[in-house]
Amino acid sequence: MDTKYIIGAIVIIVVIIGVALYAGGAFTKPEGKITIVGSTSVQPVAEKLAEAYHNANPDVNITVQGGGSSVGLKSVQDGTAQIGTYSSKLSSDKAPGIEQYVIANDGICIIVNKDSNVTDLTADQVKEIFAGNDSSYTVVTREEGSGTRDAFIDLIMGGKNGTNITKSAIVQSSTDAVKQAVAGNPNAIGFMSLADVDDSVKVVKIDGVEPSEATVKDGSYKIQRPFLFLTKGAATGVTLEFINWCLSSEGQKIVQEEGAVPV
Amino acid sequence: MARNWEEFLVEKVLLLAAISSIIIILLIIGFVIQQGLPAMEQVGPLNFIFGMDWSPSYDIYGVFPMIVGSLGMMALALIFAVPLSIFGAIFLAEVAPKTMRRILKPTIQTLAGIPSVIYGFFGLIVLVPFMRIHFGGSGFSMLTASIILTVMVLPTILSISEDALRSIPLEYKEASLALGATHWQTIKNVIFPAALPGIVTGIILGMGRAIGETMAVIMVAGNTPIIPGSILEPARALTSNIALEMGYALGLHYNALFATGIVLLMMIIVLLVVTNYINYKRKVTVGGGYL
């Protein structure tokens, strides 16, 4: 009956939208275009770099996407992205034929409440606390998949096959939420990127070394990770120009503004 | 002729508007199922729903702790919110003087308009430390989340209940009072039972909001993927599970989050059917029809 017409009209609308979306996708031109995919920790820095570079060179369009470090490596291997980003050390056996450019470094800070009398911990103590073996602490962690969490697991817990972070840890969904949780609880302990630390929480020295731009740069603060740009083979053309610009003093200034440690 | 044509057009436009919600809901359910089913199949539906361990990095997916978390928070929130809002509604509809109503009603409506992140932030900054100091533990707990949820569902249940109470024909009240019943007896035995279907509708909507709330719960519940030992321990809700991890999830993990969505949808549908059935069973017949 009449409903037939309506169903027909809906089908037509859906088909038109579908065709429009499909055709729209086919029209994009890959000219002067760089796609950066990967680590969510590198993403904010990469976005700022891309924005500044695009302002200086309007004919180069750079898109930055997240997904995680493993996606960054995979995308650059199969060629869907010109640059993959990676937020931990990558051995060359794991990524044959992939060129690595260190564009910045980042320290992971262990933070406690301001009223806590803890000032200094060893890496092993931190591991024991996060494994849940010290009930005097309330462990605060990030959600599964977070780049900071992955880096923390790599650097402290012994990687994916090492010790697990205790299941009874409080899970917070952002750096700020971790900061709030630690700032509001005298027994709490958490971790966050050096870039985001402020004086609402206390940063703990690890093995006697205080995390700072200087200690990350000279390597004396151990809980640190590189921010890597990966390319398939050596970078060429517009991609190489962009990477060189990122490593120049101009690019490194933006890295520093974003709170990462320049190389 | 022109008149008929207009009539026809308006009818169809109205029909289209009415069925558009059905189409949208079917599209959403279809999409969620399409995305979630692969994970359900790979993990096994029973392992998925009754699995106690959620460790995406090891490809272990079990949402039972989250089901317990979601239901627990919702139940606690309703235990707090239902009596509070029903008494509040009775007060507003029957007892409150006009001026008081004029102040209270907009205040309650404002409560409903506050975005959930604000509730969450308030909870994180004020309620979590309060709970930690007075009840011990970390302060992040099922109880903390339920208290926030109570405040969030209160305006919904209260306003709908009040509307239901006020829509009872005046004759009922007059008849009851004329028979010598006191005001309280009238409320208890005549007005409240007659308004019950409307009140239950309010509770259902409040329940939907409580179980679907994400942001505020993420901020105060602690989000540990284990079954809480008491209401003072942290828990994770199904909605929080999806929102927490969706940003990074890939492959099986991504599908498992959609499968979490399927579980959530099924739970809501079951709850709706059950409450509607109870509502239907307990409907009040008055004269020839029912209210």
Coordinates of C-alpha atoms in Angstrom, one line a residue:
Chain A
M1 CA 0.0 0.0 0.0
D2 CA 1.1 3.5 0.8
T3 CA 3.9 2.3 3.1
K4 CA 5.5 0.9 -0.1
Y5 CA 6.2 4.3 -1.4
I6 CA 7.7 5.4 1.9
I7 CA 9.9 2.3 2.1
G8 CA 10.9 3.0 -1.6
A9 CA 11.8 6.6 -0.8
I10 CA 13.9 5.5 2.1
V11 CA 15.8 3.0 0.0
I12 CA 16.5 5.6 -2.6
I13 CA 17.8 8.1 0.0
V14 CA 20.1 5.5 1.5
V15 CA 21.4 4.5 -1.9
I16 CA 22.0 8.2 -2.9
I17 CA 23.9 8.8 0.4
G18 CA 25.9 5.6 -0.1
V19 CA 26.9 6.5 -3.7
A20 CA 27.8 10.1 -2.6
L21 CA 30.1 8.8 0.2
Y22 CA 31.7 6.3 -2.1
A23 CA 32.3 8.8 -4.9
G24 CA 33.5 11.4 -2.4
G25 CA 36.1 9.0 -1.2
A26 CA 37.4 8.4 -4.8
F27 CA 38.0 12.1 -5.5
T28 CA 40.8 12.7 -3.0
K29 CA 44.1 13.4 -4.6
P30 CA 47.4 12.2 -3.0
E31 CA 49.4 15.2 -4.1
G32 CA 51.8 16.7 -1.5
K33 CA 50.1 14.7 1.2
I34 CA 51.6 13.0 4.2
T35 CA 49.7 10.6 6.4
I36 CA 51.0 10.1 9.9
V37 CA 49.5 7.1 11.8
G38 CA 50.4 5.5 15.1
S39 CA 51.0 6.1 18.8
T40 CA 48.5 8.2 20.7
S41 CA 51.3 9.5 22.9
V42 CA 53.1 11.0 19.9
Q43 CA 49.9 12.2 18.4
P44 CA 49.7 15.6 20.1
V45 CA 53.3 16.5 19.2
A46 CA 52.8 15.2 15.7
E47 CA 49.6 17.3 15.3
K48 CA 51.4 20.4 16.4
L49 CA 54.3 19.7 14.1
A50 CA 52.0 19.0 11.2
E51 CA 50.0 22.2 11.8
A52 CA 53.1 24.4 12.0
Y53 CA 54.6 22.8 8.9
H54 CA 51.4 23.2 7.0
N55 CA 51.2 26.9 7.9
A56 CA 54.7 27.3 6.5
N57 CA 54.1 25.1 3.5
P58 CA 50.4 25.4 2.6
D59 CA 50.7 23.0 -0.4
V60 CA 51.6 20.1 1.8
N61 CA 48.7 18.5 3.6
I62 CA 49.4 16.4 6.6
T63 CA 46.9 14.2 8.4
V64 CA 47.6 12.8 11.8
Q65 CA 45.8 9.7 13.1
G66 CA 46.1 7.7 16.3
G67 CA 45.6 3.9 16.7
G68 CA 48.6 2.9 18.7
S69 CA 52.3 2.2 18.1
S70 CA 51.7 -1.2 16.6
V71 CA 49.3 0.4 14.0
G72 CA 52.0 2.9 13.2
L73 CA 54.5 0.2 12.4
K74 CA 51.9 -1.8 10.4
S75 CA 50.7 1.1 8.4
V76 CA 54.1 2.2 7.3
Q77 CA 55.0 -1.4 6.4
D78 CA 52.0 -1.9 4.2
G79 CA 52.4 1.6 2.8
T80 CA 49.0 3.1 3.9
A81 CA 50.9 5.8 5.8
Q82 CA 54.1 7.6 4.9
I83 CA 55.1 8.0 8.5
G84 CA 54.3 5.7 11.3
T85 CA 54.8 6.9 14.9
Y86 CA 56.0 4.7 17.7
S87 CA 56.4 5.5 21.3
S88 CA 58.9 3.0 22.6
K89 CA 62.2 1.5 21.6
L90 CA 62.0 -0.6 18.5
S91 CA 64.7 -3.1 17.6
S92 CA 65.7 -3.2 14.0
D93 CA 65.1 -7.0 13.8
K94 CA 61.4 -6.4 14.6
A95 CA 61.1 -3.9 11.8
P96 CA 63.4 -4.8 8.9
G97 CA 63.7 -2.2 6.2
I98 CA 62.1 0.4 8.4
E99 CA 64.0 3.6 9.0
Q100 CA 63.7 5.1 12.5
Y101 CA 63.9 8.9 13.3
V102 CA 63.9 9.9 17.0
I103 CA 62.1 13.2 17.0
A104 CA 61.8 13.6 20.8
N105 CA 62.1 11.8 24.1
D106 CA 59.7 11.5 27.0
G107 CA 60.0 10.6 30.6
I108 CA 57.4 8.6 32.5
C109 CA 57.1 10.0 36.0
I110 CA 55.9 8.1 39.1
I111 CA 53.6 10.4 41.0
V112 CA 52.3 10.3 44.6
N113 CA 50.1 12.5 46.7
K114 CA 51.7 15.8 48.0
D115 CA 51.1 14.6 51.6
S116 CA 52.9 11.3 51.0
N117 CA 56.3 11.0 52.7
V118 CA 57.6 8.8 49.8
T119 CA 60.3 10.7 47.9
D120 CA 62.5 8.0 46.5
L121 CA 61.7 4.5 45.1
T122 CA 63.7 2.0 43.2
A123 CA 62.4 0.6 39.9
D124 CA 61.9 -2.8 41.7
Q125 CA 59.9 -1.2 44.4
V126 CA 57.7 0.5 41.9
K127 CA 57.2 -2.8 40.1
E128 CA 56.2 -4.5 43.4
I129 CA 53.7 -1.7 44.3
F130 CA 52.0 -1.8 40.9
A131 CA 51.9 -5.6 41.0
G132 CA 49.7 -5.2 44.1
N133 CA 52.2 -6.5 46.6
D134 CA 52.1 -3.5 48.9
S135 CA 48.6 -2.9 50.3
S136 CA 49.6 0.5 51.8
Y137 CA 49.3 2.0 48.3
T138 CA 46.2 2.7 46.2
V139 CA 47.4 2.0 42.7
V140 CA 46.0 4.3 40.0
T141 CA 46.6 3.2 36.4
R142 CA 45.5 4.1 32.9
E143 CA 43.1 2.1 30.7
E144 CA 44.1 -0.8 28.5
G145 CA 45.6 0.5 25.3
S146 CA 46.9 3.8 26.6
G147 CA 50.3 4.6 25.2
T148 CA 51.5 5.8 28.6
R149 CA 50.4 2.5 30.2
D150 CA 52.1 0.5 27.5
A151 CA 55.3 2.4 28.0
F152 CA 55.1 2.0 31.8
I153 CA 54.5 -1.8 31.3
D154 CA 57.5 -2.0 29.0
L155 CA 59.8 0.0 31.2
I156 CA 58.9 -1.1 34.7
M157 CA 56.8 -4.2 34.6
G158 CA 59.0 -6.1 32.2
G159 CA 56.8 -5.9 29.1
K160 CA 53.7 -7.8 28.1
N161 CA 55.0 -11.1 29.3
G162 CA 56.4 -9.6 32.6
T163 CA 54.4 -8.9 35.7
N164 CA 50.8 -7.7 35.4
I165 CA 49.5 -4.5 36.9
T166 CA 47.2 -5.5 39.8
K167 CA 43.6 -6.0 38.7
S168 CA 42.4 -4.1 41.7
A169 CA 44.1 -0.9 40.6
I170 CA 41.8 2.1 40.0
V171 CA 41.6 2.7 36.3
Q172 CA 41.4 6.3 35.1
S173 CA 40.7 7.3 31.5
S174 CA 43.0 10.3 31.1
T175 CA 46.2 11.8 32.4
D176 CA 44.2 14.5 34.2
A177 CA 41.9 11.9 35.9
V178 CA 45.0 10.1 37.1
K179 CA 46.4 13.4 38.4
Q180 CA 43.1 14.1 40.2
A181 CA 42.9 10.7 41.7
V182 CA 46.4 10.9 43.1
A183 CA 46.0 14.5 44.3
G184 CA 42.9 13.5 46.2
N185 CA 44.2 10.4 48.0
P186 CA 47.3 10.4 50.3
N187 CA 48.0 6.7 49.6
A188 CA 47.7 6.9 45.9
I189 CA 50.5 6.2 43.4
G190 CA 50.3 6.6 39.6
F191 CA 52.3 7.4 36.5
M192 CA 52.1 10.0 33.8
S193 CA 54.2 11.6 31.1
L194 CA 56.8 14.2 32.2
A195 CA 55.1 16.6 29.9
D196 CA 51.9 16.7 31.9
V197 CA 53.3 16.9 35.5
D198 CA 52.4 19.9 37.6
D199 CA 52.7 20.8 41.3
S200 CA 49.3 19.3 42.3
V201 CA 51.2 16.0 42.8
K202 CA 54.7 14.9 43.9
V203 CA 57.1 13.3 41.5
V204 CA 59.1 10.4 43.0
K205 CA 62.8 10.0 42.3
I206 CA 63.6 6.7 40.7
D207 CA 66.8 5.0 41.9
G208 CA 67.8 8.5 43.2
V209 CA 67.3 10.4 39.9
E210 CA 64.7 13.1 39.6
P211 CA 62.9 13.1 36.2
S212 CA 63.5 16.4 34.3
E213 CA 64.3 17.5 30.8
A214 CA 68.0 17.3 31.6
T215 CA 68.0 13.8 33.2
V216 CA 65.9 12.4 30.4
K217 CA 68.2 14.0 27.8
D218 CA 71.4 12.7 29.3
G219 CA 69.9 9.2 29.9
S220 CA 70.4 9.2 33.7
Y221 CA 66.6 9.0 34.3
K222 CA 65.8 5.4 33.1
I223 CA 62.1 5.4 32.7
Q224 CA 62.0 7.1 29.4
R225 CA 61.0 6.3 25.8
P226 CA 61.7 7.8 22.4
F227 CA 59.1 9.3 20.1
L228 CA 59.9 7.7 16.8
F229 CA 58.9 8.5 13.2
L230 CA 59.1 5.4 11.0
T231 CA 59.4 5.3 7.3
K232 CA 59.6 2.5 4.8
G233 CA 63.2 2.6 3.7
A234 CA 64.9 6.0 4.0
A235 CA 62.5 8.9 3.7
T236 CA 62.3 10.7 0.4
G237 CA 60.7 13.8 -1.1
V238 CA 58.2 15.7 0.9
T239 CA 58.3 13.2 3.8
L240 CA 62.1 13.7 4.2
E241 CA 61.7 17.4 4.1
F242 CA 59.0 17.3 6.8
I243 CA 61.2 15.0 9.0
N244 CA 64.2 17.2 8.6
W245 CA 62.1 20.2 9.5
C246 CA 60.9 18.4 12.6
L247 CA 64.5 17.8 13.6
S248 CA 65.5 21.4 12.9
S249 CA 65.6 23.9 15.7
E250 CA 62.2 25.2 14.6
G251 CA 60.6 21.8 14.9
Q252 CA 62.4 21.0 18.1
K253 CA 61.0 24.2 19.6
I254 CA 57.5 22.9 19.0
V255 CA 58.5 19.5 20.5
Q256 CA 59.6 21.4 23.7
E257 CA 56.4 23.5 23.8
E258 CA 54.4 20.3 23.8
G259 CA 56.3 19.1 26.8
A260 CA 58.4 16.4 25.2
V261 CA 62.2 16.5 25.5
P262 CA 64.0 17.7 22.4
V263 CA 66.7 15.4 21.0
Chain B
M1 CA -8.9 17.7 -4.3
A2 CA -6.2 20.0 -2.9
R3 CA -7.5 19.4 0.6
N4 CA -7.2 15.6 0.2
W5 CA -3.8 15.9 -1.2
E6 CA -2.7 18.0 1.8
E7 CA -4.3 15.6 4.2
F8 CA -2.4 12.7 2.5
L9 CA 0.9 14.5 2.6
V10 CA 0.6 15.5 6.3
E11 CA -0.4 11.9 7.2
K12 CA 2.7 10.5 5.4
V13 CA 5.1 13.0 6.9
L14 CA 3.8 12.2 10.4
L15 CA 4.1 8.5 9.6
L16 CA 7.7 9.0 8.4
A17 CA 8.6 10.9 11.5
A18 CA 7.1 8.1 13.7
I19 CA 8.8 5.3 11.9
S20 CA 12.2 7.1 11.6
S21 CA 12.9 6.3 15.3
I22 CA 12.2 2.6 14.5
I23 CA 14.5 2.7 11.5
I24 CA 17.3 4.5 13.5
I25 CA 17.0 2.0 16.3
L26 CA 17.1 -1.0 13.9
L27 CA 20.1 0.5 12.1
I28 CA 22.0 1.0 15.4
I29 CA 21.1 -2.5 16.7
G30 CA 22.1 -4.0 13.4
F31 CA 25.4 -2.2 13.3
V32 CA 26.3 -3.1 16.9
I33 CA 25.4 -6.7 16.3
Q34 CA 27.3 -6.8 13.0
Q35 CA 30.4 -5.4 14.7
G36 CA 30.2 -7.3 17.9
L37 CA 29.2 -10.8 16.7
P38 CA 32.6 -11.8 15.4
A39 CA 34.1 -11.3 18.9
M40 CA 31.1 -13.2 20.5
E41 CA 31.7 -16.1 18.1
Q42 CA 35.5 -16.1 18.5
V43 CA 35.4 -15.9 22.3
G44 CA 32.2 -18.0 22.7
P45 CA 29.0 -16.3 23.9
L46 CA 29.0 -18.0 27.2
N47 CA 32.7 -17.4 27.8
F48 CA 32.1 -13.8 26.9
I49 CA 29.1 -13.2 29.1
F50 CA 30.2 -15.2 32.1
G51 CA 33.9 -14.8 31.8
M52 CA 35.5 -13.3 34.9
D53 CA 38.6 -11.9 33.3
W54 CA 39.0 -8.9 31.0
S55 CA 42.5 -8.7 29.7
P56 CA 42.5 -7.4 26.1
S57 CA 46.3 -7.5 25.9
Y58 CA 46.1 -11.3 26.3
D59 CA 42.9 -11.6 24.2
I60 CA 40.9 -12.7 27.2
Y61 CA 37.4 -11.1 27.1
G62 CA 34.9 -11.8 29.9
V63 CA 32.3 -9.1 30.8
F64 CA 30.6 -10.7 33.8
P65 CA 32.3 -8.3 36.3
M66 CA 31.0 -5.4 34.3
I67 CA 27.5 -6.9 34.2
V68 CA 27.6 -7.1 38.0
G69 CA 29.0 -3.6 38.2
S70 CA 26.3 -2.1 35.9
L71 CA 23.4 -3.9 37.6
G72 CA 24.8 -3.1 41.1
M73 CA 25.2 0.6 40.4
M74 CA 21.8 0.8 38.8
A75 CA 20.0 -1.1 41.6
L76 CA 21.7 1.0 44.4
A77 CA 20.9 4.2 42.6
L78 CA 17.2 3.2 42.2
I79 CA 17.1 2.2 45.9
F80 CA 18.1 5.7 46.8
A81 CA 16.3 7.6 44.1
V82 CA 12.9 5.9 44.0
P83 CA 11.7 6.7 47.5
L84 CA 13.3 10.1 47.5
S85 CA 11.7 11.1 44.2
I86 CA 8.2 9.6 44.9
F87 CA 8.0 11.4 48.2
G88 CA 9.3 14.5 46.6
A89 CA 6.7 14.2 43.8
I90 CA 3.8 13.6 46.3
F91 CA 5.0 16.7 48.2
L92 CA 5.2 18.8 45.1
A93 CA 1.9 17.6 43.7
E94 CA -0.2 17.5 46.8
V95 CA 1.3 19.3 49.8
A96 CA 3.6 22.1 48.7
P97 CA 2.3 25.6 48.8
K98 CA 2.3 27.4 45.4
T99 CA 5.3 29.6 46.1
M100 CA 7.4 26.6 47.2
R101 CA 6.4 24.8 44.0
R102 CA 7.5 27.7 42.0
I103 CA 11.0 27.5 43.5
L104 CA 11.3 23.7 43.6
K105 CA 10.2 22.8 40.2
P106 CA 12.7 24.9 38.2
T107 CA 15.5 23.8 40.6
I108 CA 14.7 20.2 39.9
Q109 CA 14.6 20.8 36.2
T110 CA 18.0 22.5 36.3
L111 CA 19.3 19.4 38.0
A112 CA 18.2 17.4 35.0
G113 CA 19.9 19.8 32.6
I114 CA 23.4 19.6 34.1
P115 CA 25.8 17.7 31.8
S116 CA 27.0 14.4 33.1
V117 CA 30.7 15.3 33.0
I118 CA 29.9 18.1 35.5
Y119 CA 28.4 15.5 37.8
G120 CA 31.4 13.3 37.3
F121 CA 33.8 16.1 38.0
F122 CA 31.9 17.1 41.1
G123 CA 32.0 13.4 42.2
L124 CA 35.8 13.1 41.5
I125 CA 36.7 16.3 43.4
V126 CA 34.2 16.3 46.2
L127 CA 32.5 13.0 46.7
V128 CA 35.5 10.6 46.2
P129 CA 37.7 12.3 48.9
F130 CA 34.6 12.5 51.1
M131 CA 33.9 8.7 50.7
R132 CA 37.5 7.9 51.3
I133 CA 37.7 9.8 54.5
H134 CA 34.4 8.6 55.9
F135 CA 34.1 5.1 54.6
G136 CA 37.7 4.1 53.9
G137 CA 39.2 2.5 50.9
S138 CA 40.1 4.6 47.9
G139 CA 36.9 6.5 47.6
F140 CA 36.3 5.2 44.1
S141 CA 33.5 2.8 44.6
M142 CA 30.2 1.4 43.4
L143 CA 28.5 3.4 46.2
T144 CA 30.1 6.7 45.1
A145 CA 28.9 6.1 41.5
S146 CA 25.4 5.2 42.8
I147 CA 25.2 8.4 44.7
I148 CA 26.1 10.4 41.6
L149 CA 23.6 8.4 39.6
T150 CA 20.9 9.0 42.2
V151 CA 21.2 12.7 41.8
M152 CA 21.1 12.3 38.0
V153 CA 18.0 10.1 37.8
L154 CA 16.1 11.9 40.6
P155 CA 14.8 14.8 38.4
T156 CA 13.6 12.3 35.7
I157 CA 11.6 10.1 38.1
L158 CA 10.4 13.1 40.2
S159 CA 9.0 15.2 37.3
I160 CA 7.3 12.3 35.6
S161 CA 5.8 11.0 38.9
E162 CA 4.6 14.5 39.7
D163 CA 2.9 14.9 36.3
A164 CA 1.3 11.5 36.8
L165 CA 0.0 12.5 40.3
R166 CA -1.3 15.8 39.0
S167 CA -3.1 14.2 36.1
I168 CA -5.4 12.2 38.4
P169 CA -8.9 13.6 37.9
L170 CA -9.9 15.9 40.7
E171 CA -13.2 13.9 41.2
Y172 CA -11.2 11.0 42.7
K173 CA -9.7 13.2 45.3
E174 CA -13.0 14.9 46.0
A175 CA -14.9 11.6 46.3
S176 CA -12.3 10.2 48.7
L177 CA -12.3 13.3 50.9
A178 CA -16.1 13.4 50.8
L179 CA -16.1 9.8 52.1
G180 CA -14.3 11.1 55.2
A181 CA -10.7 10.0 54.3
T182 CA -7.9 12.2 55.5
H183 CA -5.5 13.8 53.0
W184 CA -2.8 11.2 53.7
Q185 CA -5.3 8.3 53.3
T186 CA -6.5 9.9 50.0
I187 CA -2.9 10.1 48.7
K188 CA -2.0 6.6 49.9
N189 CA -5.1 4.8 48.8
V190 CA -6.5 6.8 45.8
I191 CA -4.1 9.1 44.2
F192 CA -0.9 7.1 44.4
P193 CA -2.4 3.8 43.1
A194 CA -4.1 5.6 40.3
A195 CA -0.9 7.4 39.3
L196 CA 1.3 4.2 39.6
P197 CA 1.6 3.4 35.9
G198 CA 2.9 6.9 35.3
I199 CA 5.3 6.6 38.2
V200 CA 6.6 3.3 36.9
T201 CA 7.2 4.9 33.5
G202 CA 9.3 7.5 35.3
I203 CA 11.2 4.7 37.1
I204 CA 11.9 2.9 33.8
L205 CA 13.3 6.1 32.3
G206 CA 15.4 6.7 35.3
M207 CA 16.6 3.1 35.2
G208 CA 17.6 3.6 31.5
R209 CA 19.5 6.7 32.4
A210 CA 21.3 5.0 35.3
I211 CA 22.4 2.0 33.3
G212 CA 23.4 4.0 30.3
E213 CA 25.3 6.7 32.1
T214 CA 29.0 6.6 31.1
M215 CA 31.0 9.7 31.7
A216 CA 30.1 10.4 35.4
V217 CA 30.5 6.7 36.2
I218 CA 33.9 6.5 34.6
M219 CA 35.1 9.4 36.7
V220 CA 34.0 8.0 40.1
A221 CA 33.6 4.3 39.9
G222 CA 37.3 3.3 39.8
N223 CA 36.8 1.1 36.7
T224 CA 38.5 -2.1 38.0
P225 CA 37.4 -5.0 35.9
I226 CA 36.7 -7.3 38.8
I227 CA 33.6 -8.1 40.7
P228 CA 33.5 -5.8 43.7
G229 CA 33.6 -7.5 47.1
S230 CA 31.4 -4.8 48.6
I231 CA 29.6 -1.6 47.6
L232 CA 32.7 0.3 48.9
E233 CA 35.0 -1.3 46.3
P234 CA 35.6 0.0 42.8
A235 CA 33.7 -1.5 39.9
R236 CA 33.4 -1.1 36.2
A237 CA 30.2 -0.6 34.3
L238 CA 29.5 -2.0 30.8
T239 CA 29.2 1.5 29.3
S240 CA 32.5 2.6 31.0
N241 CA 34.2 -0.4 29.5
I242 CA 33.3 0.6 26.0
A243 CA 34.1 4.3 26.4
L244 CA 37.4 3.7 28.2
E245 CA 39.0 1.4 25.6
M246 CA 37.3 2.4 22.3
G247 CA 40.0 5.0 21.6
Y248 CA 42.7 2.5 21.1
A249 CA 41.0 -0.8 20.4
L250 CA 41.7 -2.7 17.2
G251 CA 40.8 -6.1 15.7
L252 CA 39.3 -8.5 18.2
H253 CA 39.4 -6.0 21.0
Y254 CA 37.4 -3.5 19.0
N255 CA 34.8 -6.2 18.2
A256 CA 34.7 -7.3 21.8
L257 CA 33.8 -3.7 22.8
F258 CA 30.9 -3.8 20.4
A259 CA 30.0 -7.2 21.9
T260 CA 29.9 -5.5 25.2
G261 CA 27.4 -3.1 23.6
I262 CA 25.3 -6.1 22.6
V263 CA 25.2 -7.4 26.2
L264 CA 24.2 -3.9 27.3
L265 CA 21.4 -3.7 24.8
M266 CA 20.1 -7.1 25.7
M267 CA 20.2 -6.2 29.4
I268 CA 18.2 -3.0 28.8
I269 CA 15.7 -4.8 26.6
V270 CA 15.1 -7.5 29.2
L271 CA 14.8 -4.9 32.0
L272 CA 12.3 -2.9 29.8
V273 CA 10.2 -6.0 29.0
V274 CA 10.1 -7.1 32.7
T275 CA 9.2 -3.7 34.0
N276 CA 6.6 -3.1 31.4
Y277 CA 5.1 -6.5 32.1
I278 CA 4.9 -5.8 35.8
N279 CA 3.4 -2.4 35.0
Y280 CA 0.8 -4.1 32.8
K281 CA 0.0 -6.7 35.5
R282 CA -0.4 -4.2 38.2
K283 CA -2.4 -1.7 36.2
V284 CA -5.3 -0.2 38.1
T285 CA -8.7 -0.6 36.7
V286 CA -11.1 2.2 37.4
G287 CA -14.7 2.0 36.2
G288 CA -14.7 0.6 32.7
G289 CA -11.1 1.3 31.7
Y290 CA -7.7 1.5 33.4
L291 CA -5.4 4.4 34.0

